[in-house]
PDB file of C-alpha atoms in Angstrom:
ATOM      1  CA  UNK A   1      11.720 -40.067  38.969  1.00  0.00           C
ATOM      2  CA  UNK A   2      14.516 -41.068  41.152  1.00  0.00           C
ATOM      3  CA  UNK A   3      17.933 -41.440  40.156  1.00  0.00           C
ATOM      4  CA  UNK A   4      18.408 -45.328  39.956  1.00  0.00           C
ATOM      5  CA  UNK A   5      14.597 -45.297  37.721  1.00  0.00           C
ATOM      6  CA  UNK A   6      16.236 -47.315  34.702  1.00  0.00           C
ATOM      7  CA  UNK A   7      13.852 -46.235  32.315  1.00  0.00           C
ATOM      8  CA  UNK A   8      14.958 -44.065  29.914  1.00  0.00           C
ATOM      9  CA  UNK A   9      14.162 -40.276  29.789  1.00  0.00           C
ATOM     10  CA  UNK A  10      12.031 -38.781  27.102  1.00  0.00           C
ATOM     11  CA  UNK A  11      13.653 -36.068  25.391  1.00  0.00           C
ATOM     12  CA  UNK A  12      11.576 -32.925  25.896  1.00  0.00           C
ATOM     13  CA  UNK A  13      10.823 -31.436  22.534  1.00  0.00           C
ATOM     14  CA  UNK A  14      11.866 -28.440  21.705  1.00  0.00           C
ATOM     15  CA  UNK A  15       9.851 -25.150  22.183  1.00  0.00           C
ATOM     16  CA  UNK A  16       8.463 -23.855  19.281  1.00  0.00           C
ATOM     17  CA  UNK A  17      10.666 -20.465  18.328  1.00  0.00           C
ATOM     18  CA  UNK A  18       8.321 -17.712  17.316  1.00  0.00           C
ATOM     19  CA  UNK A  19       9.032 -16.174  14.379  1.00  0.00           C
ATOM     20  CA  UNK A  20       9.867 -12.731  14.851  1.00  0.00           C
ATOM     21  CA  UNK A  21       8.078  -9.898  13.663  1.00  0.00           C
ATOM     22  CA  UNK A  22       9.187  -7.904  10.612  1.00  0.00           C
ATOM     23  CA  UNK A  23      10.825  -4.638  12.225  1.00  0.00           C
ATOM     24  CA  UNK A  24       9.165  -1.768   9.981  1.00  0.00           C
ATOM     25  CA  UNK A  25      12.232   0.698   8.606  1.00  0.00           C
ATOM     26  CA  UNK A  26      11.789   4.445   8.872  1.00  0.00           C
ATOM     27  CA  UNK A  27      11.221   5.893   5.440  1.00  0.00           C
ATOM     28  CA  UNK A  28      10.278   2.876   3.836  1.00  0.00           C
ATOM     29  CA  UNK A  29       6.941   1.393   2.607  1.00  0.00           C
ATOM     30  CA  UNK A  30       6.513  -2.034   3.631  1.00  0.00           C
ATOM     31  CA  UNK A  31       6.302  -4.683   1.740  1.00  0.00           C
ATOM     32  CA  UNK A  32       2.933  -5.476   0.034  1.00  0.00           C
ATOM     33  CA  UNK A  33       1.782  -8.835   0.494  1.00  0.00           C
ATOM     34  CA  UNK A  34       0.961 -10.723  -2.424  1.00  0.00           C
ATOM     35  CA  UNK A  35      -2.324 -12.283  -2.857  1.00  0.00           C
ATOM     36  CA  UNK A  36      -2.043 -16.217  -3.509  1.00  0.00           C
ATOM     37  CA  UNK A  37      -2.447 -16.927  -7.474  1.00  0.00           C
ATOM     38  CA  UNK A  38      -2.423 -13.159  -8.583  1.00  0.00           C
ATOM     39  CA  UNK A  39       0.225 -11.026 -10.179  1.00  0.00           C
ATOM     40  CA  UNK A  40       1.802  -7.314  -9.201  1.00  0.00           C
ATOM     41  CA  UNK A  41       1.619  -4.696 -11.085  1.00  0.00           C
ATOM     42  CA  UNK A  42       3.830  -1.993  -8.646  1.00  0.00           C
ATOM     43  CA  UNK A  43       3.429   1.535  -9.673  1.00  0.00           C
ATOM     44  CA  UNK A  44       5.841   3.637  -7.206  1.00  0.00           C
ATOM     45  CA  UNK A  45       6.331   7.638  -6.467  1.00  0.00           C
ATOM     46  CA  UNK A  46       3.717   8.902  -9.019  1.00  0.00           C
ATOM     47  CA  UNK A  47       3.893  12.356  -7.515  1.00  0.00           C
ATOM     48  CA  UNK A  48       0.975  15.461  -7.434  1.00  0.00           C
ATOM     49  CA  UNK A  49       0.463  18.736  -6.040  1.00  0.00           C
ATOM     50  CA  UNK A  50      -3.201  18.562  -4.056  1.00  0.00           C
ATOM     51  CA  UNK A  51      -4.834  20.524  -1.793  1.00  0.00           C
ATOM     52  CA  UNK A  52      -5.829  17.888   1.175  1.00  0.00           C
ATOM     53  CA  UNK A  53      -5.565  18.608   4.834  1.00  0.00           C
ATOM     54  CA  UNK A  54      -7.157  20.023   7.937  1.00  0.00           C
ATOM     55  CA  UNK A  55      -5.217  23.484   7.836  1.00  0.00           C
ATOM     56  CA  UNK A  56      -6.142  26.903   5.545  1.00  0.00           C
ATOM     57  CA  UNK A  57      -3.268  27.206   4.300  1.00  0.00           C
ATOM     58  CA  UNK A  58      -3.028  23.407   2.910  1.00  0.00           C
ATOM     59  CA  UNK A  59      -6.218  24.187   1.449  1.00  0.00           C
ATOM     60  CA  UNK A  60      -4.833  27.516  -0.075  1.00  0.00           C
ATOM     61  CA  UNK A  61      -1.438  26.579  -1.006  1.00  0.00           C
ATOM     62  CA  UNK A  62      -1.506  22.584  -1.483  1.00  0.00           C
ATOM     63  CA  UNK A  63       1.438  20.369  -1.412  1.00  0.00           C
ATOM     64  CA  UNK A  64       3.045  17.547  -2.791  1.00  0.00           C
ATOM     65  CA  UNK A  65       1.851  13.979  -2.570  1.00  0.00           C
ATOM     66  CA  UNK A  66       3.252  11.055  -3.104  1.00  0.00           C
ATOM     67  CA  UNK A  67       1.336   7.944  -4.184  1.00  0.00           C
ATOM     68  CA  UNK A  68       2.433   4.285  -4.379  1.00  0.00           C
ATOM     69  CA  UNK A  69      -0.041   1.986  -6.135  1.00  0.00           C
ATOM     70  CA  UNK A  70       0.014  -2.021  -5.805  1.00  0.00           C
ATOM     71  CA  UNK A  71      -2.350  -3.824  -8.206  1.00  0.00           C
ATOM     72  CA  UNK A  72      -2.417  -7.430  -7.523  1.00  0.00           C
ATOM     73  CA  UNK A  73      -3.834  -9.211 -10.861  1.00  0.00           C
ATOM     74  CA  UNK A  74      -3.991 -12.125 -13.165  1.00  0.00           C
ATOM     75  CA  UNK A  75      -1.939 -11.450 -16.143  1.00  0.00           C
ATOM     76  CA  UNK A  76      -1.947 -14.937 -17.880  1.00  0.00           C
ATOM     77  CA  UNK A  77      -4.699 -13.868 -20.062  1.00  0.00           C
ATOM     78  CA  UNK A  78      -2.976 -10.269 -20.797  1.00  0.00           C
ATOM     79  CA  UNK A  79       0.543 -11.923 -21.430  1.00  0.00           C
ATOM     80  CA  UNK A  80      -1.439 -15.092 -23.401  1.00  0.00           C
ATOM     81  CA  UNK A  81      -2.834 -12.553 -25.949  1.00  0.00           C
ATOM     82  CA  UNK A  82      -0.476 -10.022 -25.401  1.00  0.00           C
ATOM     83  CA  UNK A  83      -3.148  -7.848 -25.544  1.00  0.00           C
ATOM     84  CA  UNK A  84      -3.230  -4.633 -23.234  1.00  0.00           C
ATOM     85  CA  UNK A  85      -7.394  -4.330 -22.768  1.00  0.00           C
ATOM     86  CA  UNK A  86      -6.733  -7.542 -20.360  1.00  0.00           C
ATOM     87  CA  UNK A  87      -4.389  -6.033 -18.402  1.00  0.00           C
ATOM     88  CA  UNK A  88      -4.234  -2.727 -16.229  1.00  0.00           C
ATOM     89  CA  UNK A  89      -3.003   0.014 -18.696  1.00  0.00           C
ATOM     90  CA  UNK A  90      -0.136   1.810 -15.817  1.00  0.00           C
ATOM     91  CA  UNK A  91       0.244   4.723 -18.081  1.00  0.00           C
ATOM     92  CA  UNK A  92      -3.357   5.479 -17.668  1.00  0.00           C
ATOM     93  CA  UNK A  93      -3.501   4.139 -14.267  1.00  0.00           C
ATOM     94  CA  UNK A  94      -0.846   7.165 -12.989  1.00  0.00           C
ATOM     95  CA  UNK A  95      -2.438   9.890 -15.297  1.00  0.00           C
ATOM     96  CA  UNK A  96      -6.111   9.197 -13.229  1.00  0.00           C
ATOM     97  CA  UNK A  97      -4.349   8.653  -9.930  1.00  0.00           C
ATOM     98  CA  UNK A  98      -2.754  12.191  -9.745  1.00  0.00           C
ATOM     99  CA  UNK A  99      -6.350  13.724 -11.403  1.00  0.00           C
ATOM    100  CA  UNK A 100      -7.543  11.990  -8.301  1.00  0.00           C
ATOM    101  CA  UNK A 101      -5.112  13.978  -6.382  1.00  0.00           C
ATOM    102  CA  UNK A 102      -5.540  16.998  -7.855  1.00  0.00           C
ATOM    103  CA  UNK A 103      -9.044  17.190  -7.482  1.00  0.00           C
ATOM    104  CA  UNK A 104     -12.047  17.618  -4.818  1.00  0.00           C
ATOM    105  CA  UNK A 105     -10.203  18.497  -1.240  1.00  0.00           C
ATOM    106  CA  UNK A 106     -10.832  16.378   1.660  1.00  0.00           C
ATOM    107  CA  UNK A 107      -9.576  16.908   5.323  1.00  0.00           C
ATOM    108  CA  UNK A 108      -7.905  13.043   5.899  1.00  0.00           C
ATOM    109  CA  UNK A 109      -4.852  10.992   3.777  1.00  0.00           C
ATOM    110  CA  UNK A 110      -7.166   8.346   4.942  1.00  0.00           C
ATOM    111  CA  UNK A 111      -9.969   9.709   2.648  1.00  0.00           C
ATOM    112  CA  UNK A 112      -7.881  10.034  -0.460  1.00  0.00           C
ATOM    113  CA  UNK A 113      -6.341   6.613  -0.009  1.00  0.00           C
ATOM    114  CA  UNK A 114      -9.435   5.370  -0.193  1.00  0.00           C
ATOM    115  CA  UNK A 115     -10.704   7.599  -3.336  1.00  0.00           C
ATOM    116  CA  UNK A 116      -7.031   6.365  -4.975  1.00  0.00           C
ATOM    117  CA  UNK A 117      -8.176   2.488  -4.042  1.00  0.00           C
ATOM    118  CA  UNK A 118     -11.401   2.880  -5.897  1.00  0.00           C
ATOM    119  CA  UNK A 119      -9.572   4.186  -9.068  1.00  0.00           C
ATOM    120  CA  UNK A 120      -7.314   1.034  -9.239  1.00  0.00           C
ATOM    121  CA  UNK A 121     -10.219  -1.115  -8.497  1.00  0.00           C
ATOM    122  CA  UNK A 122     -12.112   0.249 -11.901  1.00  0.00           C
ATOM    123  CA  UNK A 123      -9.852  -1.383 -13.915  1.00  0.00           C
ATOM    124  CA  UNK A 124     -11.845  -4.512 -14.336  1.00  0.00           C
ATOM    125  CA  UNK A 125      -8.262  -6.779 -14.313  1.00  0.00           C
ATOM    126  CA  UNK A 126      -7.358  -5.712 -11.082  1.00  0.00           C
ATOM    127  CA  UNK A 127      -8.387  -7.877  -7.875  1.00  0.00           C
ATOM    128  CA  UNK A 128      -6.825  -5.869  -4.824  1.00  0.00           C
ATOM    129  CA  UNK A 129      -5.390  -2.441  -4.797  1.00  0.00           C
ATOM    130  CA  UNK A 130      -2.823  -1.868  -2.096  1.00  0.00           C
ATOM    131  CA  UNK A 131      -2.246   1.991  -2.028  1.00  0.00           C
ATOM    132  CA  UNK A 132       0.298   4.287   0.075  1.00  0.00           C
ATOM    133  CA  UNK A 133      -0.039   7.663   0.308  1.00  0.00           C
ATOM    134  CA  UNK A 134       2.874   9.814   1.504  1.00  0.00           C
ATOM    135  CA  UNK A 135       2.592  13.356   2.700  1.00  0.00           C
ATOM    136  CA  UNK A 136       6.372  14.518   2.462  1.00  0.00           C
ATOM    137  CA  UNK A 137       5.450  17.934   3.676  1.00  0.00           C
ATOM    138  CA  UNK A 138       2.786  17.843   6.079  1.00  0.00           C
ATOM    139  CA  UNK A 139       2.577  20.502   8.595  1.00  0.00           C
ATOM    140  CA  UNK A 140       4.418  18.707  11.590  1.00  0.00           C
ATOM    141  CA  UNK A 141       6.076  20.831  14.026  1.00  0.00           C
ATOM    142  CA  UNK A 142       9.128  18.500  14.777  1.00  0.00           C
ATOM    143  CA  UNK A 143      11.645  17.029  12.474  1.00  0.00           C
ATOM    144  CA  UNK A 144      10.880  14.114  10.363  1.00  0.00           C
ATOM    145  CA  UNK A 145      11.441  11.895   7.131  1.00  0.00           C
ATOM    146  CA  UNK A 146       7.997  11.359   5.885  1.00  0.00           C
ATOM    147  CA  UNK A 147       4.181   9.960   6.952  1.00  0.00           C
ATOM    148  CA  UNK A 148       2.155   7.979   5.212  1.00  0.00           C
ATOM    149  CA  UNK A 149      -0.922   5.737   5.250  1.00  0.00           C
ATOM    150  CA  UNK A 150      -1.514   2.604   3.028  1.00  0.00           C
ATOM    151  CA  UNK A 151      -4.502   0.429   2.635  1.00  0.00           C
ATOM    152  CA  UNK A 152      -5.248  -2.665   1.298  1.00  0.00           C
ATOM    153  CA  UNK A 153      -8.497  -3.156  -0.466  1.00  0.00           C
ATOM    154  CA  UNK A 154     -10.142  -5.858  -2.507  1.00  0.00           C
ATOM    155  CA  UNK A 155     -12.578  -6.011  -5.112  1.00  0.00           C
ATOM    156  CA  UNK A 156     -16.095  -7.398  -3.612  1.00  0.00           C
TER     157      UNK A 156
END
């Protein structure tokens, strides 16, 4: 278009701005993700002594462990009834997450997320179990704050 074109100019629109990604902070769990049309039950720092890892002396000595537990659930009929058989009982919940801890020694945080998952999901109320394991003391040779793993599973 030449400069004495009198037809007017479209306006270009404007690019779309991404939206940026969340930044993750060091020493902090991220933030579950709630599933459309369910509740959250949040159970944070239940804490037990197991003996998981890939080392002899994890296995001999154990060390402390750290779980987070995020039950996504429908509570209208629990609150409607006020009843707490239609809901998930967190008392109970924590007491069988750290047996789940305590017991049967696998190699992998990975593994016991997944054994910590499955004892959410048996609580027929809960729909999805989001579950962080932290390993505060694991044998790393350099200085740090904590690790961790979390999953997110649902019930089939």
């Amino acid at each position: 278009m030449s400069p004495d074109d009198p037809r007017p100019v479209e306006p270009t629109p404007p690019s779309p701005t991404p939206t940026p990604s969340p930044v993750p902070i060091p020493g902090r769990t991220p933030a579950p993700t709630i599933a459309v049309g369910l509740d959250v039950l949040r159970l944070s720092g239940v804490r037990a002594t197991g003996h998981h890892g890939v080392f002899d002396h994890e296995r001999r000595d154990g060390q402390e462990f750290v779980v987070d537990a995020v039950v996504h659930l429908d509570t209208r009929a629990a609150a409607g009834s006020d009843d707490l058989e239609r809901t998930v009982h967190y008392g109970v919940l924590a007491e069988q997450l750290v047996a789940a801890v305590e017991t049967d020694p696998v190699d992998l945080i990975e593994t016991l997320a997944e054994r910590l998952a499955g004892v959410v999901l048996a609580f027929p109320a809960a729909a999805r179990a989001e579950i962080t394991v932290h390993k505060p003391s694991a044998p790393i040779t350099v200085p740090f704050g904590d690790v961790s793993i979390t999953i997110v599973r649902e019930r089939p």
